[in-house]
Each structure stands twice: as structure tokens, then as C-alpha cells.
Amino acid sequence: MLAASGIAYAVIAATLPRAQLFVTWDSLEPDKWASIWLIKQHIDPDAVVEVRATGDPVSDGIPFGVPEAVYKRTGSRSAFESLLLGFAQADPTLQAMGRIITTIETTAWNAPSDPLVHVVERNFRQLQDRYGRAYVPISCYAHFFDVLYAQLAMAAPPDILGQSLSLAVDNQSCAQAPTMAERTGALRVKEMAIENLLTEIALNKSVVFVDTREPAEFQRSHIPGAINIPMRNLNEKVYRQLRQADLVISYCVKDFRGYEVARQMLDNGLNNVAVMNPHGLSGWQSSGLPITSLDLPEKTALEKLMQCAKGQQECLK
């Protein structure tokens, strides 16, 4: 009887549909965690979602939020919106969430017209600050986006949305819920005030800015003197070269990617790496510092930066 039952079970199991496997790389970006929430809550609640170390293979599942994926972030669309489009999710509340996530991920220093964007980004950062950016339980990210969805569905104004998200951030019970994965043993990335960074530049320290965005983004604008190294291009040769600098500042638009690259550098033995505060290219621009662009060539931008660093020109706002 036991043998027969075992055979019958095997036959039944073989006929059951296998759960879809979605795979991605670990990240701090709201787009990544909103996308995971979207898959589990709306696209396929039975799906298995694996969050792997950056650079690990993802070809055995449906990749999302990684460079080779169909469902990834572009210059005008978040991975969240790519998933909405690819899986025909027409829910207007999800569409509203997608617009917010895309604006957070793609807007640099131009203030978005939607005040909801500021509320969501501010509270998302507070959630990461509460636990430590690399240590937020995945279940707490899920709770955050549950609350966001519910409030957007009720057309909550910015002040009510802010109060609700703040309560979600303070809710410690989310950390006890089941999670798909946990971060362990991650090194903490140092944050450096821009004022202190300018002091290092004025002292003629070797400060290397690493712009982690895509080449097209880098070409449009970047911190004067920065070098463009997306995360996928990190390797031992790059690490060896960067170890020669006194200080390496990793950045992106708002330092979600910048932080991830800095953490990977730390994991590979670079102890001279940090991110800026205020965060990223957005924080740099809002501080009144020069940006290399079509309107301001690299040489001129570098000269202006040195003037700012040495106090020859009032720059910081």
C-alpha cells in the first residue's frame, strides 16, 4: 500500500502545474521591492520570487529588474510599469503606483508636480533608515506597499497618505511575518556630508566619483570628473584601480543604485568608499553644485567645482 501510494503521489505531483519562478538581484530601490510586491499580490500569488546576489544567473526563471530582463527599468519606465504592461494589469490603482515609482526612479533634480511622490519617497527612505538600509525585512517592504495601495485606492490626499505610511514604517510587527529571504552579514556603507566631501577635494585628495547609471544617462549629465561604471561592469580590475584613490564616491540619481554599488565594492575589499548626503546627483544639484551637461562642458564644470571646494565661489545652498 505504501509503495502504491508513493507511485500515485508521484503521478499526481507530476500533473500539477509548477509555480512560476521570478528571479531578480538584491537592491535597495523602491522599484525592486514594489515589483516583488506586485508579482506576489497581483500577478501571481503562487509564484516563487527569488532575490539573488547581484551578478548571479537569472536565466532559470522569469527575470525582472536586471539588465537582461524584458521587465526592467528604462529611461521612461520602471520595472514595475514594465510588469504592469507585460502582464496586462489594468487596475487604475496599480497604474497610479507605477507612475509614482517611475517618477522616484527617473527624476533627478526637477521637482515632480505630484506631491504624492515626495510622500512615498520620504517614507520609503525612513523605512530603510529604521532598520538600516541593507537590513529591511522583506515583509516590511510588503506591508509598506500594501498600505500605499490601499490609500491610493481610496484617493487619500498627501497628508493622509503620509500619516498612513508613517504608521506602516513604525509598525514593528511586519518584521515578524514570513519572508522570502533575509539579508545577513552585509557591510554598512558610510555616508559623507557634501560639505566634508568638498573639503577633501580642496585638500587635493584623490576623490573619484563613480556614476553607476546607464551610459546614456551619464552622457546627459554627471558630476564633473566622474567615471561611468554601472554595477554589471564591476570586476577585479576596476576594484584594483579604485583602491588607489583616497576616496571613492558611488552615486546614481538618488543613491539607491549608488548604495548598492558601494556595498558591492565594500564586499570586494574597498574600504575607501562612501555615498553622499544629501543623496545622489539629485542631492548634489539641490546643493547648488555644478553638473557637467550640454550647457556646461566638463572642463568648465571642473573649474567651477574647484572654486566651490576652495571657497572661491559660494555654491552650497
PDB file of C-alpha atoms in Angstrom:
ATOM      1  CA  MET A   1       0.000   0.000   0.000  1.00  0.00           C
ATOM      2  CA  LEU A   2       2.778   2.444   0.875  1.00  0.00           C
ATOM      3  CA  ALA A   3       4.544   1.783  -2.439  1.00  0.00           C
ATOM      4  CA  ALA A   4       1.314   2.211  -4.366  1.00  0.00           C
ATOM      5  CA  SER A   5       0.554   5.443  -2.520  1.00  0.00           C
ATOM      6  CA  GLY A   6       4.022   6.718  -3.334  1.00  0.00           C
ATOM      7  CA  ILE A   7       3.552   5.992  -7.031  1.00  0.00           C
ATOM      8  CA  ALA A   8       0.115   7.623  -7.016  1.00  0.00           C
ATOM      9  CA  TYR A   9       1.510  10.721  -5.294  1.00  0.00           C
ATOM     10  CA  ALA A  10       4.308  10.953  -7.847  1.00  0.00           C
ATOM     11  CA  VAL A  11       1.805  10.773 -10.706  1.00  0.00           C
ATOM     12  CA  ILE A  12      -0.400  13.466  -9.153  1.00  0.00           C
ATOM     13  CA  ALA A  13       2.593  15.710  -8.426  1.00  0.00           C
ATOM     14  CA  ALA A  14       3.823  15.358 -11.986  1.00  0.00           C
ATOM     15  CA  THR A  15       0.475  16.590 -13.324  1.00  0.00           C
ATOM     16  CA  LEU A  16       0.284  19.659 -11.065  1.00  0.00           C
ATOM     17  CA  PRO A  17       1.400  22.917 -12.702  1.00  0.00           C
ATOM     18  CA  ARG A  18       4.706  24.203 -11.385  1.00  0.00           C
ATOM     19  CA  ALA A  19       4.697  27.624  -9.757  1.00  0.00           C
ATOM     20  CA  GLN A  20       6.209  30.359 -11.882  1.00  0.00           C
ATOM     21  CA  LEU A  21       9.700  31.349 -10.788  1.00  0.00           C
ATOM     22  CA  PHE A  22      10.559  35.042 -10.891  1.00  0.00           C
ATOM     23  CA  VAL A  23      14.178  35.974 -10.240  1.00  0.00           C
ATOM     24  CA  THR A  24      15.972  39.248  -9.613  1.00  0.00           C
ATOM     25  CA  TRP A  25      19.030  40.717  -7.912  1.00  0.00           C
ATOM     26  CA  ASP A  26      19.070  42.242  -4.468  1.00  0.00           C
ATOM     27  CA  SER A  27      18.677  46.004  -4.398  1.00  0.00           C
ATOM     28  CA  LEU A  28      17.582  48.963  -2.280  1.00  0.00           C
ATOM     29  CA  GLU A  29      15.490  50.607  -4.995  1.00  0.00           C
ATOM     30  CA  PRO A  30      11.756  51.079  -4.350  1.00  0.00           C
ATOM     31  CA  ASP A  31      11.163  49.832  -7.886  1.00  0.00           C
ATOM     32  CA  LYS A  32      12.592  46.420  -6.973  1.00  0.00           C
ATOM     33  CA  TRP A  33      10.510  45.904  -3.836  1.00  0.00           C
ATOM     34  CA  ALA A  34       7.358  47.341  -5.383  1.00  0.00           C
ATOM     35  CA  SER A  35       7.841  44.905  -8.291  1.00  0.00           C
ATOM     36  CA  ILE A  36       8.177  41.946  -5.914  1.00  0.00           C
ATOM     37  CA  TRP A  37       5.015  43.086  -4.126  1.00  0.00           C
ATOM     38  CA  LEU A  38       3.215  43.437  -7.476  1.00  0.00           C
ATOM     39  CA  ILE A  39       4.122  39.896  -8.537  1.00  0.00           C
ATOM     40  CA  LYS A  40       3.041  38.307  -5.261  1.00  0.00           C
ATOM     41  CA  GLN A  41      -0.077  40.377  -4.662  1.00  0.00           C
ATOM     42  CA  HIS A  42      -1.484  40.797  -8.164  1.00  0.00           C
ATOM     43  CA  ILE A  43       0.306  38.963 -10.968  1.00  0.00           C
ATOM     44  CA  ASP A  44       0.707  35.501  -9.468  1.00  0.00           C
ATOM     45  CA  PRO A  45       0.253  34.954  -5.713  1.00  0.00           C
ATOM     46  CA  ASP A  46       1.521  31.378  -6.136  1.00  0.00           C
ATOM     47  CA  ALA A  47       4.739  32.468  -7.811  1.00  0.00           C
ATOM     48  CA  VAL A  48       8.124  31.856  -6.244  1.00  0.00           C
ATOM     49  CA  VAL A  49      10.244  35.004  -6.183  1.00  0.00           C
ATOM     50  CA  GLU A  50      13.971  34.604  -5.598  1.00  0.00           C
ATOM     51  CA  VAL A  51      16.134  37.586  -4.670  1.00  0.00           C
ATOM     52  CA  ARG A  52      19.684  36.650  -5.597  1.00  0.00           C
ATOM     53  CA  ALA A  53      23.062  38.244  -5.115  1.00  0.00           C
ATOM     54  CA  THR A  54      23.949  40.768  -7.789  1.00  0.00           C
ATOM     55  CA  GLY A  55      25.535  39.068 -10.766  1.00  0.00           C
ATOM     56  CA  ASP A  56      24.127  35.602 -10.087  1.00  0.00           C
ATOM     57  CA  PRO A  57      22.473  33.823 -13.045  1.00  0.00           C
ATOM     58  CA  VAL A  58      18.766  34.534 -13.572  1.00  0.00           C
ATOM     59  CA  SER A  59      18.118  32.519 -16.745  1.00  0.00           C
ATOM     60  CA  ASP A  60      16.295  29.701 -14.929  1.00  0.00           C
ATOM     61  CA  GLY A  61      13.239  31.843 -14.226  1.00  0.00           C
ATOM     62  CA  ILE A  62      11.429  34.971 -15.358  1.00  0.00           C
ATOM     63  CA  PRO A  63      13.969  37.734 -14.696  1.00  0.00           C
ATOM     64  CA  PHE A  64      12.874  41.227 -13.730  1.00  0.00           C
ATOM     65  CA  GLY A  65      14.689  44.347 -12.653  1.00  0.00           C
ATOM     66  CA  VAL A  66      18.029  43.180 -14.114  1.00  0.00           C
ATOM     67  CA  PRO A  67      19.772  44.401 -17.288  1.00  0.00           C
ATOM     68  CA  GLU A  68      18.967  41.355 -19.455  1.00  0.00           C
ATOM     69  CA  ALA A  69      15.291  41.192 -18.424  1.00  0.00           C
ATOM     70  CA  VAL A  70      12.284  42.118 -20.525  1.00  0.00           C
ATOM     71  CA  TYR A  71      10.716  43.565 -17.382  1.00  0.00           C
ATOM     72  CA  LYS A  72      13.312  46.156 -16.411  1.00  0.00           C
ATOM     73  CA  ARG A  73      13.690  49.836 -15.811  1.00  0.00           C
ATOM     74  CA  THR A  74      14.290  52.099 -18.797  1.00  0.00           C
ATOM     75  CA  GLY A  75      14.733  55.841 -19.071  1.00  0.00           C
ATOM     76  CA  SER A  76      10.978  56.398 -19.051  1.00  0.00           C
ATOM     77  CA  ARG A  77       9.502  53.309 -17.390  1.00  0.00           C
ATOM     78  CA  SER A  78      10.130  51.482 -14.128  1.00  0.00           C
ATOM     79  CA  ALA A  79      10.357  47.698 -13.886  1.00  0.00           C
ATOM     80  CA  PHE A  80       7.047  47.939 -12.021  1.00  0.00           C
ATOM     81  CA  GLU A  81       5.396  49.558 -15.046  1.00  0.00           C
ATOM     82  CA  SER A  82       7.053  47.057 -17.381  1.00  0.00           C
ATOM     83  CA  LEU A  83       5.459  44.249 -15.354  1.00  0.00           C
ATOM     84  CA  LEU A  84       2.089  46.009 -15.451  1.00  0.00           C
ATOM     85  CA  LEU A  85       2.311  46.218 -19.219  1.00  0.00           C
ATOM     86  CA  GLY A  86       3.659  42.719 -19.771  1.00  0.00           C
ATOM     87  CA  PHE A  87       1.078  41.017 -17.561  1.00  0.00           C
ATOM     88  CA  ALA A  88      -1.861  43.223 -18.642  1.00  0.00           C
ATOM     89  CA  GLN A  89      -2.559  44.701 -15.214  1.00  0.00           C
ATOM     90  CA  ALA A  90      -5.138  47.436 -15.869  1.00  0.00           C
ATOM     91  CA  ASP A  91      -6.040  48.212 -12.231  1.00  0.00           C
ATOM     92  CA  PRO A  92      -6.057  52.059 -12.058  1.00  0.00           C
ATOM     93  CA  THR A  93      -4.573  51.987  -8.544  1.00  0.00           C
ATOM     94  CA  LEU A  94      -1.652  49.894  -9.762  1.00  0.00           C
ATOM     95  CA  GLN A  95      -1.253  52.317 -12.659  1.00  0.00           C
ATOM     96  CA  ALA A  96      -1.080  55.203 -10.162  1.00  0.00           C
ATOM     97  CA  MET A  97       1.525  53.317  -8.123  1.00  0.00           C
ATOM     98  CA  GLY A  98       3.513  52.740 -11.288  1.00  0.00           C
ATOM     99  CA  ARG A  99       3.605  56.438 -12.098  1.00  0.00           C
ATOM    100  CA  ILE A 100       4.848  57.223  -8.588  1.00  0.00           C
ATOM    101  CA  ILE A 101       7.552  54.539  -8.669  1.00  0.00           C
ATOM    102  CA  THR A 102       8.728  55.621 -12.116  1.00  0.00           C
ATOM    103  CA  THR A 103       8.947  59.265 -11.043  1.00  0.00           C
ATOM    104  CA  ILE A 104      11.001  58.347  -7.964  1.00  0.00           C
ATOM    105  CA  GLU A 105      13.388  56.250 -10.045  1.00  0.00           C
ATOM    106  CA  THR A 106      13.799  58.527 -13.066  1.00  0.00           C
ATOM    107  CA  THR A 107      13.509  62.081 -11.730  1.00  0.00           C
ATOM    108  CA  ALA A 108      16.771  63.773 -10.788  1.00  0.00           C
ATOM    109  CA  TRP A 109      16.587  67.342  -9.517  1.00  0.00           C
ATOM    110  CA  ASN A 110      13.438  68.504 -11.297  1.00  0.00           C
ATOM    111  CA  ALA A 111      10.732  68.579  -8.642  1.00  0.00           C
ATOM    112  CA  PRO A 112       7.830  66.335  -9.657  1.00  0.00           C
ATOM    113  CA  SER A 113       4.430  68.007  -9.856  1.00  0.00           C
ATOM    114  CA  ASP A 114       2.714  65.198  -7.908  1.00  0.00           C
ATOM    115  CA  PRO A 115       3.149  65.761  -4.140  1.00  0.00           C
ATOM    116  CA  LEU A 116       2.351  62.085  -3.534  1.00  0.00           C
ATOM    117  CA  VAL A 117       5.775  61.233  -4.966  1.00  0.00           C
ATOM    118  CA  HIS A 118       7.541  63.191  -2.221  1.00  0.00           C
ATOM    119  CA  VAL A 119       5.447  61.492   0.466  1.00  0.00           C
ATOM    120  CA  VAL A 120       6.161  57.976  -0.819  1.00  0.00           C
ATOM    121  CA  GLU A 121       9.892  58.516  -1.322  1.00  0.00           C
ATOM    122  CA  ARG A 122      10.348  60.204   2.064  1.00  0.00           C
ATOM    123  CA  ASN A 123       8.614  57.389   3.934  1.00  0.00           C
ATOM    124  CA  PHE A 124      10.388  54.689   1.935  1.00  0.00           C
ATOM    125  CA  ARG A 125      13.725  56.195   2.989  1.00  0.00           C
ATOM    126  CA  GLN A 126      12.516  56.350   6.590  1.00  0.00           C
ATOM    127  CA  LEU A 127      11.683  52.648   6.427  1.00  0.00           C
ATOM    128  CA  GLN A 128      15.224  51.902   5.303  1.00  0.00           C
ATOM    129  CA  ASP A 129      16.681  54.208   7.936  1.00  0.00           C
ATOM    130  CA  ARG A 130      14.651  52.465  10.634  1.00  0.00           C
ATOM    131  CA  TYR A 131      16.198  49.056  10.014  1.00  0.00           C
ATOM    132  CA  GLY A 132      19.438  50.036   8.292  1.00  0.00           C
ATOM    133  CA  ARG A 133      19.335  50.288   4.523  1.00  0.00           C
ATOM    134  CA  ALA A 134      20.589  46.772   3.902  1.00  0.00           C
ATOM    135  CA  TYR A 135      18.585  45.090   6.665  1.00  0.00           C
ATOM    136  CA  VAL A 136      14.918  45.881   5.982  1.00  0.00           C
ATOM    137  CA  PRO A 137      12.856  42.663   6.327  1.00  0.00           C
ATOM    138  CA  ILE A 138      11.178  41.890   3.013  1.00  0.00           C
ATOM    139  CA  SER A 139       7.856  41.506   4.836  1.00  0.00           C
ATOM    140  CA  CYS A 140       8.125  45.154   5.931  1.00  0.00           C
ATOM    141  CA  TYR A 141       8.553  46.238   2.317  1.00  0.00           C
ATOM    142  CA  ALA A 142       5.410  44.218   1.532  1.00  0.00           C
ATOM    143  CA  HIS A 143       3.478  45.924   4.332  1.00  0.00           C
ATOM    144  CA  PHE A 144       4.611  49.335   3.113  1.00  0.00           C
ATOM    145  CA  PHE A 145       3.252  48.725  -0.385  1.00  0.00           C
ATOM    146  CA  ASP A 146       0.054  47.144   0.965  1.00  0.00           C
ATOM    147  CA  VAL A 147      -0.648  50.394   2.784  1.00  0.00           C
ATOM    148  CA  LEU A 148       0.321  52.505  -0.225  1.00  0.00           C
ATOM    149  CA  TYR A 149      -2.048  50.553  -2.472  1.00  0.00           C
ATOM    150  CA  ALA A 150      -4.933  50.808   0.000  1.00  0.00           C
ATOM    151  CA  GLN A 151      -4.513  54.559   0.426  1.00  0.00           C
ATOM    152  CA  LEU A 152      -4.222  55.219  -3.306  1.00  0.00           C
ATOM    153  CA  ALA A 153      -7.351  53.128  -3.881  1.00  0.00           C
ATOM    154  CA  MET A 154      -9.192  55.492  -1.529  1.00  0.00           C
ATOM    155  CA  ALA A 155      -7.685  58.551  -3.263  1.00  0.00           C
ATOM    156  CA  ALA A 156      -6.094  59.650   0.007  1.00  0.00           C
ATOM    157  CA  PRO A 157      -4.627  63.182  -0.089  1.00  0.00           C
ATOM    158  CA  PRO A 158      -0.885  63.601   0.536  1.00  0.00           C
ATOM    159  CA  ASP A 159      -1.224  64.374   4.259  1.00  0.00           C
ATOM    160  CA  ILE A 160      -3.362  61.303   4.953  1.00  0.00           C
ATOM    161  CA  LEU A 161      -1.116  59.131   2.800  1.00  0.00           C
ATOM    162  CA  GLY A 162       1.905  60.414   4.700  1.00  0.00           C
ATOM    163  CA  GLN A 163       0.321  59.596   8.064  1.00  0.00           C
ATOM    164  CA  SER A 164      -0.609  56.087   6.927  1.00  0.00           C
ATOM    165  CA  LEU A 165       2.831  55.331   5.507  1.00  0.00           C
ATOM    166  CA  SER A 166       4.481  56.714   8.629  1.00  0.00           C
ATOM    167  CA  LEU A 167       2.420  54.304  10.738  1.00  0.00           C
ATOM    168  CA  ALA A 168       3.435  51.490   8.395  1.00  0.00           C
ATOM    169  CA  VAL A 169       7.093  52.391   8.868  1.00  0.00           C
ATOM    170  CA  ASP A 170       6.675  52.378  12.665  1.00  0.00           C
ATOM    171  CA  ASN A 171       4.821  49.056  12.680  1.00  0.00           C
ATOM    172  CA  GLN A 172       7.331  46.593  14.113  1.00  0.00           C
ATOM    173  CA  SER A 173       5.048  43.562  13.718  1.00  0.00           C
ATOM    174  CA  CYS A 174       5.825  43.429   9.989  1.00  0.00           C
ATOM    175  CA  ALA A 175       9.314  42.174  10.836  1.00  0.00           C
ATOM    176  CA  GLN A 176       7.829  39.007  12.371  1.00  0.00           C
ATOM    177  CA  ALA A 177       5.875  37.998   9.259  1.00  0.00           C
ATOM    178  CA  PRO A 178       7.206  35.248   6.945  1.00  0.00           C
ATOM    179  CA  THR A 179       9.729  36.474   4.412  1.00  0.00           C
ATOM    180  CA  MET A 180      11.129  35.165   1.148  1.00  0.00           C
ATOM    181  CA  ALA A 181      14.722  36.000   2.053  1.00  0.00           C
ATOM    182  CA  GLU A 182      16.821  37.881   4.552  1.00  0.00           C
ATOM    183  CA  ARG A 183      19.949  39.956   4.180  1.00  0.00           C
ATOM    184  CA  THR A 184      22.703  38.841   6.510  1.00  0.00           C
ATOM    185  CA  GLY A 185      26.274  39.918   7.012  1.00  0.00           C
ATOM    186  CA  ALA A 186      26.071  42.963   4.741  1.00  0.00           C
ATOM    187  CA  LEU A 187      28.600  45.706   5.335  1.00  0.00           C
ATOM    188  CA  ARG A 188      27.281  49.166   6.118  1.00  0.00           C
ATOM    189  CA  VAL A 189      28.135  51.927   3.672  1.00  0.00           C
ATOM    190  CA  LYS A 190      29.415  55.206   5.070  1.00  0.00           C
ATOM    191  CA  GLU A 191      27.514  58.378   4.188  1.00  0.00           C
ATOM    192  CA  MET A 192      29.569  61.543   3.755  1.00  0.00           C
ATOM    193  CA  ALA A 193      28.204  65.067   4.010  1.00  0.00           C
ATOM    194  CA  ILE A 194      28.767  67.021   0.815  1.00  0.00           C
ATOM    195  CA  GLU A 195      30.449  69.793   2.834  1.00  0.00           C
ATOM    196  CA  ASN A 196      33.065  67.308   4.082  1.00  0.00           C
ATOM    197  CA  LEU A 197      33.468  65.934   0.595  1.00  0.00           C
ATOM    198  CA  LEU A 198      34.263  69.406  -0.734  1.00  0.00           C
ATOM    199  CA  THR A 199      36.862  69.779   1.997  1.00  0.00           C
ATOM    200  CA  GLU A 200      38.574  66.605   0.775  1.00  0.00           C
ATOM    201  CA  ILE A 201      38.576  67.968  -2.789  1.00  0.00           C
ATOM    202  CA  ALA A 202      40.012  71.310  -1.601  1.00  0.00           C
ATOM    203  CA  LEU A 203      42.849  69.426   0.105  1.00  0.00           C
ATOM    204  CA  ASN A 204      43.697  67.865  -3.273  1.00  0.00           C
ATOM    205  CA  LYS A 205      42.767  64.388  -2.103  1.00  0.00           C
ATOM    206  CA  SER A 206      42.201  61.820  -4.840  1.00  0.00           C
ATOM    207  CA  VAL A 207      38.390  61.726  -4.895  1.00  0.00           C
ATOM    208  CA  VAL A 208      36.840  59.504  -7.568  1.00  0.00           C
ATOM    209  CA  PHE A 209      33.144  59.856  -8.351  1.00  0.00           C
ATOM    210  CA  VAL A 210      31.667  56.636  -9.753  1.00  0.00           C
ATOM    211  CA  ASP A 211      28.448  57.246 -11.675  1.00  0.00           C
ATOM    212  CA  THR A 212      26.528  53.954 -11.602  1.00  0.00           C
ATOM    213  CA  ARG A 213      23.824  54.912 -14.108  1.00  0.00           C
ATOM    214  CA  GLU A 214      23.498  53.823 -17.712  1.00  0.00           C
ATOM    215  CA  PRO A 215      25.856  55.423 -20.284  1.00  0.00           C
ATOM    216  CA  ALA A 216      23.053  57.428 -21.932  1.00  0.00           C
ATOM    217  CA  GLU A 217      22.132  58.946 -18.560  1.00  0.00           C
ATOM    218  CA  PHE A 218      25.785  59.693 -17.846  1.00  0.00           C
ATOM    219  CA  GLN A 219      26.227  61.441 -21.192  1.00  0.00           C
ATOM    220  CA  ARG A 220      23.330  63.793 -20.478  1.00  0.00           C
ATOM    221  CA  SER A 221      24.691  64.962 -17.127  1.00  0.00           C
ATOM    222  CA  HIS A 222      27.083  63.904 -14.373  1.00  0.00           C
ATOM    223  CA  ILE A 223      29.269  65.181 -11.558  1.00  0.00           C
ATOM    224  CA  PRO A 224      32.380  66.842 -13.019  1.00  0.00           C
ATOM    225  CA  GLY A 225      35.214  64.356 -13.421  1.00  0.00           C
ATOM    226  CA  ALA A 226      33.047  61.310 -12.684  1.00  0.00           C
ATOM    227  CA  ILE A 227      33.658  57.964 -14.351  1.00  0.00           C
ATOM    228  CA  ASN A 228      30.764  55.803 -15.540  1.00  0.00           C
ATOM    229  CA  ILE A 229      30.705  52.265 -14.085  1.00  0.00           C
ATOM    230  CA  PRO A 230      27.305  50.515 -13.967  1.00  0.00           C
ATOM    231  CA  MET A 231      27.124  47.676 -11.455  1.00  0.00           C
ATOM    232  CA  ARG A 232      27.374  44.957 -14.115  1.00  0.00           C
ATOM    233  CA  ASN A 233      30.814  46.310 -15.113  1.00  0.00           C
ATOM    234  CA  LEU A 234      32.384  45.911 -11.676  1.00  0.00           C
ATOM    235  CA  ASN A 235      35.289  43.466 -11.704  1.00  0.00           C
ATOM    236  CA  GLU A 236      38.642  42.887 -10.049  1.00  0.00           C
ATOM    237  CA  LYS A 237      40.433  45.217 -12.461  1.00  0.00           C
ATOM    238  CA  VAL A 238      38.055  48.049 -11.525  1.00  0.00           C
ATOM    239  CA  TYR A 239      38.453  47.322  -7.808  1.00  0.00           C
ATOM    240  CA  ARG A 240      42.241  47.327  -8.153  1.00  0.00           C
ATOM    241  CA  GLN A 241      42.213  50.734  -9.841  1.00  0.00           C
ATOM    242  CA  LEU A 242      39.778  52.265  -7.350  1.00  0.00           C
ATOM    243  CA  ARG A 243      41.874  51.156  -4.382  1.00  0.00           C
ATOM    244  CA  GLN A 244      44.454  53.752  -5.444  1.00  0.00           C
ATOM    245  CA  ALA A 245      42.063  56.626  -4.658  1.00  0.00           C
ATOM    246  CA  ASP A 246      41.822  58.341  -1.289  1.00  0.00           C
ATOM    247  CA  LEU A 247      38.041  58.293  -1.529  1.00  0.00           C
ATOM    248  CA  VAL A 248      35.512  56.684  -3.884  1.00  0.00           C
ATOM    249  CA  ILE A 249      32.015  58.203  -4.024  1.00  0.00           C
ATOM    250  CA  SER A 250      29.438  55.949  -5.661  1.00  0.00           C
ATOM    251  CA  TYR A 251      26.256  57.653  -6.839  1.00  0.00           C
ATOM    252  CA  CYS A 252      23.194  57.454  -9.079  1.00  0.00           C
ATOM    253  CA  VAL A 253      20.175  59.750  -9.259  1.00  0.00           C
ATOM    254  CA  LYS A 254      19.121  59.284  -5.639  1.00  0.00           C
ATOM    255  CA  ASP A 255      21.637  56.669  -4.476  1.00  0.00           C
ATOM    256  CA  PHE A 256      19.555  53.519  -4.441  1.00  0.00           C
ATOM    257  CA  ARG A 257      21.840  52.063  -7.116  1.00  0.00           C
ATOM    258  CA  GLY A 258      24.759  54.111  -5.802  1.00  0.00           C
ATOM    259  CA  TYR A 259      24.438  52.486  -2.397  1.00  0.00           C
ATOM    260  CA  GLU A 260      24.237  49.006  -3.915  1.00  0.00           C
ATOM    261  CA  VAL A 261      27.417  49.560  -5.930  1.00  0.00           C
ATOM    262  CA  ALA A 262      29.185  50.966  -2.861  1.00  0.00           C
ATOM    263  CA  ARG A 263      28.146  47.909  -0.862  1.00  0.00           C
ATOM    264  CA  GLN A 264      29.456  45.584  -3.554  1.00  0.00           C
ATOM    265  CA  MET A 265      32.748  47.493  -3.530  1.00  0.00           C
ATOM    266  CA  LEU A 266      32.942  47.023   0.236  1.00  0.00           C
ATOM    267  CA  ASP A 267      32.271  43.324  -0.176  1.00  0.00           C
ATOM    268  CA  ASN A 268      35.262  43.217  -2.524  1.00  0.00           C
ATOM    269  CA  GLY A 269      37.691  44.885  -0.178  1.00  0.00           C
ATOM    270  CA  LEU A 270      37.378  48.617  -0.940  1.00  0.00           C
ATOM    271  CA  ASN A 271      37.394  50.403   2.396  1.00  0.00           C
ATOM    272  CA  ASN A 272      37.613  53.890   0.883  1.00  0.00           C
ATOM    273  CA  VAL A 273      34.065  54.002  -0.498  1.00  0.00           C
ATOM    274  CA  ALA A 274      31.076  56.123   0.587  1.00  0.00           C
ATOM    275  CA  VAL A 275      27.873  57.692  -0.676  1.00  0.00           C
ATOM    276  CA  MET A 276      26.884  61.351  -0.407  1.00  0.00           C
ATOM    277  CA  ASN A 277      24.430  63.031   1.898  1.00  0.00           C
ATOM    278  CA  PRO A 278      22.228  64.609   0.506  1.00  0.00           C
ATOM    279  CA  HIS A 279      21.892  61.596  -1.745  1.00  0.00           C
ATOM    280  CA  GLY A 280      22.990  61.201  -5.339  1.00  0.00           C
ATOM    281  CA  LEU A 281      23.003  63.505  -8.306  1.00  0.00           C
ATOM    282  CA  SER A 282      19.723  64.965  -7.076  1.00  0.00           C
ATOM    283  CA  GLY A 283      21.298  65.927  -3.746  1.00  0.00           C
ATOM    284  CA  TRP A 284      24.390  67.300  -5.477  1.00  0.00           C
ATOM    285  CA  GLN A 285      22.302  69.505  -7.768  1.00  0.00           C
ATOM    286  CA  SER A 286      19.992  70.670  -4.980  1.00  0.00           C
ATOM    287  CA  SER A 287      23.092  71.721  -3.007  1.00  0.00           C
ATOM    288  CA  GLY A 288      23.952  74.189  -5.795  1.00  0.00           C
ATOM    289  CA  LEU A 289      26.985  72.338  -7.138  1.00  0.00           C
ATOM    290  CA  PRO A 290      27.931  72.236 -10.850  1.00  0.00           C
ATOM    291  CA  ILE A 291      26.882  69.440 -13.191  1.00  0.00           C
ATOM    292  CA  THR A 292      28.593  68.567 -16.455  1.00  0.00           C
ATOM    293  CA  SER A 293      25.981  68.801 -19.211  1.00  0.00           C
ATOM    294  CA  LEU A 294      25.457  70.055 -22.749  1.00  0.00           C
ATOM    295  CA  ASP A 295      25.185  73.557 -21.296  1.00  0.00           C
ATOM    296  CA  LEU A 296      28.265  73.245 -19.091  1.00  0.00           C
ATOM    297  CA  PRO A 297      31.274  71.420 -20.612  1.00  0.00           C
ATOM    298  CA  GLU A 298      33.421  69.120 -18.486  1.00  0.00           C
ATOM    299  CA  LYS A 299      36.413  71.471 -18.195  1.00  0.00           C
ATOM    300  CA  THR A 300      34.303  74.448 -17.140  1.00  0.00           C
ATOM    301  CA  ALA A 301      32.313  72.319 -14.695  1.00  0.00           C
ATOM    302  CA  LEU A 302      35.532  71.028 -13.102  1.00  0.00           C
ATOM    303  CA  GLU A 303      36.829  74.575 -12.696  1.00  0.00           C
ATOM    304  CA  LYS A 304      33.573  75.634 -11.036  1.00  0.00           C
ATOM    305  CA  LEU A 305      33.726  72.626  -8.715  1.00  0.00           C
ATOM    306  CA  MET A 306      37.252  73.529  -7.580  1.00  0.00           C
ATOM    307  CA  GLN A 307      36.135  77.105  -6.964  1.00  0.00           C
ATOM    308  CA  CYS A 308      33.255  75.815  -4.842  1.00  0.00           C
ATOM    309  CA  ALA A 309      35.529  73.452  -2.911  1.00  0.00           C
ATOM    310  CA  LYS A 310      38.120  76.119  -2.156  1.00  0.00           C
ATOM    311  CA  GLY A 311      35.536  78.718  -1.167  1.00  0.00           C
ATOM    312  CA  GLN A 312      36.320  80.971  -4.090  1.00  0.00           C
ATOM    313  CA  GLN A 313      32.668  80.806  -5.102  1.00  0.00           C
ATOM    314  CA  GLU A 314      29.589  80.480  -2.893  1.00  0.00           C
ATOM    315  CA  CYS A 315      27.886  77.322  -4.091  1.00  0.00           C
ATOM    316  CA  LEU A 316      26.190  75.414  -1.293  1.00  0.00           C
ATOM    317  CA  LYS A 317      22.562  76.314  -0.767  1.00  0.00           C
TER     318      LYS A 317
END
